PDB file of C-alpha atoms in Angstrom:
ATOM      1  CA  UNK X   1      -1.098  10.883  21.268  1.00 67.00           C
ATOM      2  CA  UNK X   2      -2.404  10.119  17.783  1.00 82.00           C
ATOM      3  CA  UNK X   3      -4.513  13.018  16.476  1.00 93.00           C
ATOM      4  CA  UNK X   4      -4.310  12.636  12.705  1.00 97.00           C
ATOM      5  CA  UNK X   5      -5.760  10.156  10.229  1.00 98.00           C
ATOM      6  CA  UNK X   6      -3.811   7.406   8.487  1.00 98.00           C
ATOM      7  CA  UNK X   7      -4.937   6.488   4.949  1.00 98.00           C
ATOM      8  CA  UNK X   8      -3.218   3.782   2.918  1.00 98.00           C
ATOM      9  CA  UNK X   9      -3.657   2.827  -0.740  1.00 98.00           C
ATOM     10  CA  UNK X  10      -3.261  -0.746  -1.956  1.00 98.00           C
ATOM     11  CA  UNK X  11      -3.641  -2.594  -5.233  1.00 95.00           C
ATOM     12  CA  UNK X  12      -1.913  -4.613  -7.905  1.00 90.00           C
ATOM     13  CA  UNK X  13       0.622  -3.024 -10.243  1.00 85.00           C
ATOM     14  CA  UNK X  14      -0.824  -0.484 -12.652  1.00 84.00           C
ATOM     15  CA  UNK X  15      -4.188   0.062 -10.929  1.00 91.00           C
ATOM     16  CA  UNK X  16      -3.670   3.816 -10.567  1.00 92.00           C
ATOM     17  CA  UNK X  17      -2.580   4.234  -6.951  1.00 95.00           C
ATOM     18  CA  UNK X  18      -0.198   7.068  -7.773  1.00 95.00           C
ATOM     19  CA  UNK X  19      -2.887   8.893  -9.741  1.00 96.00           C
ATOM     20  CA  UNK X  20      -5.439   8.619  -6.939  1.00 98.00           C
ATOM     21  CA  UNK X  21      -2.895   9.637  -4.297  1.00 98.00           C
ATOM     22  CA  UNK X  22      -2.073  12.764  -6.310  1.00 98.00           C
ATOM     23  CA  UNK X  23      -5.799  13.520  -6.615  1.00 98.00           C
ATOM     24  CA  UNK X  24      -6.333  13.178  -2.874  1.00 98.00           C
ATOM     25  CA  UNK X  25      -3.269  15.319  -2.181  1.00 98.00           C
ATOM     26  CA  UNK X  26      -4.659  18.043  -4.462  1.00 98.00           C
ATOM     27  CA  UNK X  27      -8.027  17.875  -2.659  1.00 98.00           C
ATOM     28  CA  UNK X  28      -6.337  18.395   0.721  1.00 98.00           C
ATOM     29  CA  UNK X  29      -4.082  21.177  -0.570  1.00 98.00           C
ATOM     30  CA  UNK X  30      -7.079  23.077  -1.980  1.00 97.00           C
ATOM     31  CA  UNK X  31      -8.639  23.052   1.486  1.00 97.00           C
ATOM     32  CA  UNK X  32      -5.469  23.841   3.413  1.00 97.00           C
ATOM     33  CA  UNK X  33      -5.541  20.541   5.300  1.00 97.00           C
ATOM     34  CA  UNK X  34      -2.233  19.481   6.880  1.00 98.00           C
ATOM     35  CA  UNK X  35      -1.041  16.236   5.297  1.00 98.00           C
ATOM     36  CA  UNK X  36       1.956  14.252   4.110  1.00 98.00           C
ATOM     37  CA  UNK X  37       2.290  11.791   1.238  1.00 98.00           C
ATOM     38  CA  UNK X  38       4.722   8.920   1.662  1.00 98.00           C
ATOM     39  CA  UNK X  39       5.330   5.364   0.488  1.00 98.00           C
ATOM     40  CA  UNK X  40       6.465   1.887   1.392  1.00 97.00           C
ATOM     41  CA  UNK X  41       8.998   0.545   1.216  1.00 96.00           C
ATOM     42  CA  UNK X  42      10.756   3.846   1.724  1.00 97.00           C
ATOM     43  CA  UNK X  43       9.468   7.237   2.780  1.00 97.00           C
ATOM     44  CA  UNK X  44      12.473   8.248   4.877  1.00 97.00           C
ATOM     45  CA  UNK X  45      16.230   8.264   4.258  1.00 97.00           C
ATOM     46  CA  UNK X  46      17.118   4.899   5.821  1.00 98.00           C
ATOM     47  CA  UNK X  47      13.948   3.202   4.588  1.00 98.00           C
ATOM     48  CA  UNK X  48      14.653   4.391   1.030  1.00 98.00           C
ATOM     49  CA  UNK X  49      18.045   2.681   1.134  1.00 98.00           C
ATOM     50  CA  UNK X  50      16.332  -0.546   2.152  1.00 97.00           C
ATOM     51  CA  UNK X  51      13.854  -0.030  -0.711  1.00 96.00           C
ATOM     52  CA  UNK X  52      16.722   0.075  -3.192  1.00 95.00           C
ATOM     53  CA  UNK X  53      17.927  -3.324  -1.961  1.00 95.00           C
ATOM     54  CA  UNK X  54      14.452  -4.899  -2.040  1.00 93.00           C
ATOM     55  CA  UNK X  55      13.436  -3.769  -5.522  1.00 89.00           C
ATOM     56  CA  UNK X  56      16.749  -3.971  -7.374  1.00 88.00           C
ATOM     57  CA  UNK X  57      16.658  -6.430 -10.283  1.00 84.00           C
ATOM     58  CA  UNK X  58      20.235  -7.347  -9.317  1.00 90.00           C
ATOM     59  CA  UNK X  59      18.949  -9.159  -6.218  1.00 91.00           C
ATOM     60  CA  UNK X  60      17.045 -11.988  -7.910  1.00 88.00           C
ATOM     61  CA  UNK X  61      18.496 -14.527  -5.475  1.00 92.00           C
ATOM     62  CA  UNK X  62      16.954 -12.889  -2.401  1.00 94.00           C
ATOM     63  CA  UNK X  63      15.337 -15.356  -0.021  1.00 96.00           C
ATOM     64  CA  UNK X  64      11.607 -14.746   0.450  1.00 95.00           C
ATOM     65  CA  UNK X  65      11.919 -14.522   4.230  1.00 96.00           C
ATOM     66  CA  UNK X  66      14.778 -12.038   3.813  1.00 97.00           C
ATOM     67  CA  UNK X  67      12.538  -9.995   1.520  1.00 95.00           C
ATOM     68  CA  UNK X  68       9.719  -9.917   4.077  1.00 97.00           C
ATOM     69  CA  UNK X  69      12.091  -8.995   6.902  1.00 97.00           C
ATOM     70  CA  UNK X  70      13.547  -6.125   4.863  1.00 97.00           C
ATOM     71  CA  UNK X  71      10.039  -4.779   4.268  1.00 97.00           C
ATOM     72  CA  UNK X  72       9.396  -4.963   8.020  1.00 97.00           C
ATOM     73  CA  UNK X  73      12.673  -3.190   8.794  1.00 98.00           C
ATOM     74  CA  UNK X  74      11.887  -0.398   6.337  1.00 98.00           C
ATOM     75  CA  UNK X  75       8.386  -0.097   7.823  1.00 98.00           C
ATOM     76  CA  UNK X  76       9.614   0.262  11.403  1.00 98.00           C
ATOM     77  CA  UNK X  77      12.012   3.036  10.386  1.00 98.00           C
ATOM     78  CA  UNK X  78       9.423   4.761   8.194  1.00 98.00           C
ATOM     79  CA  UNK X  79       6.857   4.810  11.002  1.00 98.00           C
ATOM     80  CA  UNK X  80       9.376   6.322  13.413  1.00 98.00           C
ATOM     81  CA  UNK X  81      10.659   8.951  11.003  1.00 98.00           C
ATOM     82  CA  UNK X  82       7.554   9.985   9.074  1.00 98.00           C
ATOM     83  CA  UNK X  83       4.200   8.499   9.995  1.00 98.00           C
ATOM     84  CA  UNK X  84       4.073   8.768  13.790  1.00 97.00           C
ATOM     85  CA  UNK X  85       5.321  12.396  13.979  1.00 97.00           C
ATOM     86  CA  UNK X  86       2.749  13.474  11.368  1.00 98.00           C
ATOM     87  CA  UNK X  87      -0.112  11.673  13.135  1.00 98.00           C
ATOM     88  CA  UNK X  88       0.893  13.156  16.483  1.00 97.00           C
ATOM     89  CA  UNK X  89       0.699  16.701  15.116  1.00 97.00           C
ATOM     90  CA  UNK X  90      -2.756  15.990  13.676  1.00 97.00           C
ATOM     91  CA  UNK X  91      -1.929  15.619   9.989  1.00 98.00           C
ATOM     92  CA  UNK X  92      -3.513  13.267   7.490  1.00 98.00           C
ATOM     93  CA  UNK X  93      -0.971  10.663   6.361  1.00 98.00           C
ATOM     94  CA  UNK X  94      -1.422   9.208   2.874  1.00 98.00           C
ATOM     95  CA  UNK X  95       0.780   6.178   2.276  1.00 98.00           C
ATOM     96  CA  UNK X  96       1.305   4.241  -0.948  1.00 98.00           C
ATOM     97  CA  UNK X  97       1.280   0.637   0.383  1.00 97.00           C
ATOM     98  CA  UNK X  98       1.631  -0.629   3.963  1.00 98.00           C
ATOM     99  CA  UNK X  99       1.183  -3.929   5.837  1.00 97.00           C
ATOM    100  CA  UNK X 100      -1.418  -5.269   3.403  1.00 97.00           C
ATOM    101  CA  UNK X 101       1.144  -5.367   0.613  1.00 96.00           C
ATOM    102  CA  UNK X 102       3.351  -7.585   2.762  1.00 96.00           C
ATOM    103  CA  UNK X 103       0.382  -9.871   3.398  1.00 97.00           C
ATOM    104  CA  UNK X 104      -0.548 -10.117  -0.293  1.00 96.00           C
ATOM    105  CA  UNK X 105       2.924 -10.219  -1.842  1.00 94.00           C
ATOM    106  CA  UNK X 106       4.988 -12.123   0.728  1.00 96.00           C
ATOM    107  CA  UNK X 107       2.331 -13.940   2.743  1.00 97.00           C
ATOM    108  CA  UNK X 108       0.207 -15.209  -0.136  1.00 97.00           C
ATOM    109  CA  UNK X 109       2.095 -14.827  -3.442  1.00 95.00           C
ATOM    110  CA  UNK X 110       5.478 -15.831  -1.967  1.00 95.00           C
ATOM    111  CA  UNK X 111       3.842 -18.526   0.154  1.00 97.00           C
ATOM    112  CA  UNK X 112       5.275 -17.473   3.529  1.00 97.00           C
ATOM    113  CA  UNK X 113       1.831 -17.814   5.071  1.00 97.00           C
ATOM    114  CA  UNK X 114      -0.667 -15.584   6.825  1.00 94.00           C
ATOM    115  CA  UNK X 115       0.553 -16.315  10.363  1.00 95.00           C
ATOM    116  CA  UNK X 116       4.216 -15.510   9.611  1.00 96.00           C
ATOM    117  CA  UNK X 117       3.359 -12.200   7.955  1.00 95.00           C
ATOM    118  CA  UNK X 118       0.767 -11.229  10.562  1.00 93.00           C
ATOM    119  CA  UNK X 119       3.363 -11.687  13.306  1.00 95.00           C
ATOM    120  CA  UNK X 120       5.966  -9.752  11.323  1.00 96.00           C
ATOM    121  CA  UNK X 121       3.552  -6.900  10.704  1.00 95.00           C
ATOM    122  CA  UNK X 122       2.639  -6.687  14.384  1.00 95.00           C
ATOM    123  CA  UNK X 123       6.312  -6.428  15.310  1.00 96.00           C
ATOM    124  CA  UNK X 124       7.090  -3.747  12.737  1.00 97.00           C
ATOM    125  CA  UNK X 125       4.036  -1.535  13.371  1.00 97.00           C
ATOM    126  CA  UNK X 126       3.808  -1.686  17.199  1.00 90.00           C
ATOM    127  CA  UNK X 127       0.051  -1.315  16.826  1.00 93.00           C
ATOM    128  CA  UNK X 128       0.059   1.596  14.354  1.00 96.00           C
ATOM    129  CA  UNK X 129      -2.545   0.681  11.739  1.00 97.00           C
ATOM    130  CA  UNK X 130      -4.401   2.699   9.092  1.00 98.00           C
ATOM    131  CA  UNK X 131      -7.756   4.264   9.876  1.00 97.00           C
ATOM    132  CA  UNK X 132      -8.785   3.242   6.382  1.00 98.00           C
ATOM    133  CA  UNK X 133      -7.158   1.259   3.583  1.00 98.00           C
ATOM    134  CA  UNK X 134      -8.321   1.905   0.026  1.00 98.00           C
ATOM    135  CA  UNK X 135      -7.926  -1.153  -2.205  1.00 98.00           C
ATOM    136  CA  UNK X 136      -8.165  -0.125  -5.848  1.00 97.00           C
ATOM    137  CA  UNK X 137      -9.768  -3.252  -7.221  1.00 96.00           C
ATOM    138  CA  UNK X 138      -8.692  -4.046 -10.782  1.00 92.00           C
ATOM    139  CA  UNK X 139      -7.338  -7.488 -11.800  1.00 90.00           C
ATOM    140  CA  UNK X 140      -3.648  -7.621 -12.788  1.00 85.00           C
ATOM    141  CA  UNK X 141      -4.395  -9.135 -16.201  1.00 80.00           C
ATOM    142  CA  UNK X 142      -6.193  -5.883 -17.040  1.00 79.00           C
ATOM    143  CA  UNK X 143      -4.088  -3.437 -15.035  1.00 72.00           C
ATOM    144  CA  UNK X 144      -0.840  -4.451 -16.773  1.00 63.00           C
ATOM    145  CA  UNK X 145      -2.529  -4.037 -20.137  1.00 65.00           C
ATOM    146  CA  UNK X 146      -3.692  -0.553 -19.141  1.00 64.00           C
ATOM    147  CA  UNK X 147      -0.239   0.264 -17.771  1.00 60.00           C
ATOM    148  CA  UNK X 148       1.523  -0.890 -20.939  1.00 58.00           C
ATOM    149  CA  UNK X 149       3.487  -3.773 -19.401  1.00 53.00           C
ATOM    150  CA  UNK X 150       5.730  -4.360 -16.416  1.00 52.00           C
ATOM    151  CA  UNK X 151       8.759  -2.363 -15.307  1.00 52.00           C
ATOM    152  CA  UNK X 152      11.566  -4.881 -15.824  1.00 55.00           C
ATOM    153  CA  UNK X 153      13.872  -2.931 -13.502  1.00 52.00           C
ATOM    154  CA  UNK X 154      11.478  -3.583 -10.589  1.00 54.00           C
ATOM    155  CA  UNK X 155      12.176  -7.053  -9.178  1.00 56.00           C
ATOM    156  CA  UNK X 156       8.616  -7.611  -7.939  1.00 62.00           C
ATOM    157  CA  UNK X 157       6.710  -5.978 -10.761  1.00 58.00           C
ATOM    158  CA  UNK X 158       8.586  -8.133 -13.283  1.00 62.00           C
ATOM    159  CA  UNK X 159       7.295 -11.389 -11.759  1.00 67.00           C
ATOM    160  CA  UNK X 160       5.022 -13.542 -13.937  1.00 67.00           C
ATOM    161  CA  UNK X 161       1.232 -13.211 -14.141  1.00 82.00           C
ATOM    162  CA  UNK X 162       0.670 -16.223 -11.890  1.00 89.00           C
ATOM    163  CA  UNK X 163       2.465 -14.364  -9.105  1.00 89.00           C
ATOM    164  CA  UNK X 164       0.383 -11.222  -9.602  1.00 89.00           C
ATOM    165  CA  UNK X 165      -2.830 -13.266  -9.684  1.00 91.00           C
ATOM    166  CA  UNK X 166      -1.883 -14.619  -6.246  1.00 94.00           C
ATOM    167  CA  UNK X 167      -1.236 -11.068  -5.024  1.00 94.00           C
ATOM    168  CA  UNK X 168      -4.739 -10.118  -6.172  1.00 95.00           C
ATOM    169  CA  UNK X 169      -6.212 -13.090  -4.317  1.00 96.00           C
ATOM    170  CA  UNK X 170      -4.288 -12.029  -1.196  1.00 96.00           C
ATOM    171  CA  UNK X 171      -6.009  -8.659  -1.333  1.00 97.00           C
ATOM    172  CA  UNK X 172      -9.375 -10.360  -1.769  1.00 97.00           C
ATOM    173  CA  UNK X 173      -8.695 -12.343   1.409  1.00 96.00           C
ATOM    174  CA  UNK X 174      -8.072  -9.083   3.284  1.00 96.00           C
ATOM    175  CA  UNK X 175     -11.270  -7.551   1.907  1.00 96.00           C
ATOM    176  CA  UNK X 176     -13.228 -10.455   3.387  1.00 96.00           C
ATOM    177  CA  UNK X 177     -11.246 -10.494   6.638  1.00 95.00           C
ATOM    178  CA  UNK X 178     -11.263  -6.770   7.506  1.00 95.00           C
ATOM    179  CA  UNK X 179     -14.198  -5.084   5.748  1.00 94.00           C
ATOM    180  CA  UNK X 180     -14.347  -2.146   8.175  1.00 94.00           C
ATOM    181  CA  UNK X 181     -10.769  -1.030   7.527  1.00 97.00           C
ATOM    182  CA  UNK X 182      -9.996  -2.518   4.132  1.00 98.00           C
ATOM    183  CA  UNK X 183     -12.387  -0.999   1.591  1.00 98.00           C
ATOM    184  CA  UNK X 184     -12.515  -2.102  -2.044  1.00 97.00           C
ATOM    185  CA  UNK X 185     -13.055   0.574  -4.701  1.00 98.00           C
ATOM    186  CA  UNK X 186     -13.836  -0.500  -8.265  1.00 96.00           C
ATOM    187  CA  UNK X 187     -11.008   1.040 -10.302  1.00 95.00           C
ATOM    188  CA  UNK X 188     -12.147  -0.146 -13.727  1.00 93.00           C
ATOM    189  CA  UNK X 189     -13.549   3.257 -14.759  1.00 93.00           C
ATOM    190  CA  UNK X 190     -11.884   6.541 -15.606  1.00 94.00           C
ATOM    191  CA  UNK X 191      -9.494   8.359 -13.261  1.00 95.00           C
ATOM    192  CA  UNK X 192     -12.169  10.897 -12.381  1.00 97.00           C
ATOM    193  CA  UNK X 193     -14.778   8.212 -11.699  1.00 97.00           C
ATOM    194  CA  UNK X 194     -12.395   6.442  -9.331  1.00 97.00           C
ATOM    195  CA  UNK X 195     -11.486   9.749  -7.665  1.00 98.00           C
ATOM    196  CA  UNK X 196     -15.142  10.507  -6.932  1.00 98.00           C
ATOM    197  CA  UNK X 197     -15.639   7.033  -5.457  1.00 98.00           C
ATOM    198  CA  UNK X 198     -12.593   7.456  -3.211  1.00 98.00           C
ATOM    199  CA  UNK X 199     -13.677  10.895  -1.944  1.00 98.00           C
ATOM    200  CA  UNK X 200     -17.262   9.770  -1.347  1.00 98.00           C
ATOM    201  CA  UNK X 201     -16.093   6.770   0.666  1.00 98.00           C
ATOM    202  CA  UNK X 202     -13.690   8.848   2.777  1.00 98.00           C
ATOM    203  CA  UNK X 203     -16.465  11.323   3.553  1.00 97.00           C
ATOM    204  CA  UNK X 204     -18.926   8.569   4.415  1.00 96.00           C
ATOM    205  CA  UNK X 205     -16.389   7.076   6.845  1.00 95.00           C
ATOM    206  CA  UNK X 206     -15.738  10.438   8.524  1.00 94.00           C
ATOM    207  CA  UNK X 207     -12.118  10.630   7.379  1.00 95.00           C
ATOM    208  CA  UNK X 208     -12.876  13.748   5.315  1.00 95.00           C
ATOM    209  CA  UNK X 209     -15.523  16.393   5.955  1.00 85.00           C
TER     210      UNK X 209
END
């Protein structure tokens, strides 16, 4: 039985997901709240091996459907190994990316379509969905500038700006489609300002006390 809470972070490259995840982790640690921090693709031994294949710049010729299926495979393994056991013991799970990344990156930016990705996500999750998804809303044209450019070793991050603009639009579609789960947080301010917005939202939704 699922007792814990499942929180996912989403956003374009360079929006500050890692920073906000670290801040939330510190908040939970200060209060002695049981939690794990994980990521997708990856998070467990087998899923991390799949991650290496997906993101390697050596695999430029990867078919888009193959890419999406690898994400789904990594997700199914990650859920089994990490997420479900933590939720069953009552922990808070914080995950850097989940099904919404597949929707935005593969469904919209890669052009595989909403229906294909929705079906794939249903198969890989077996109904396990986040209690809340935090979308750090900051356009890629600005986030890359703040980040200092793309990581050329990351096959997806190194795509052109047109691709990342489509990713951003994919997230905007989700914000309109699932406003109760998928919550947009303006990430244009300082790290501390964004942190306070994230904590306030989680408290207002009953995820944190």
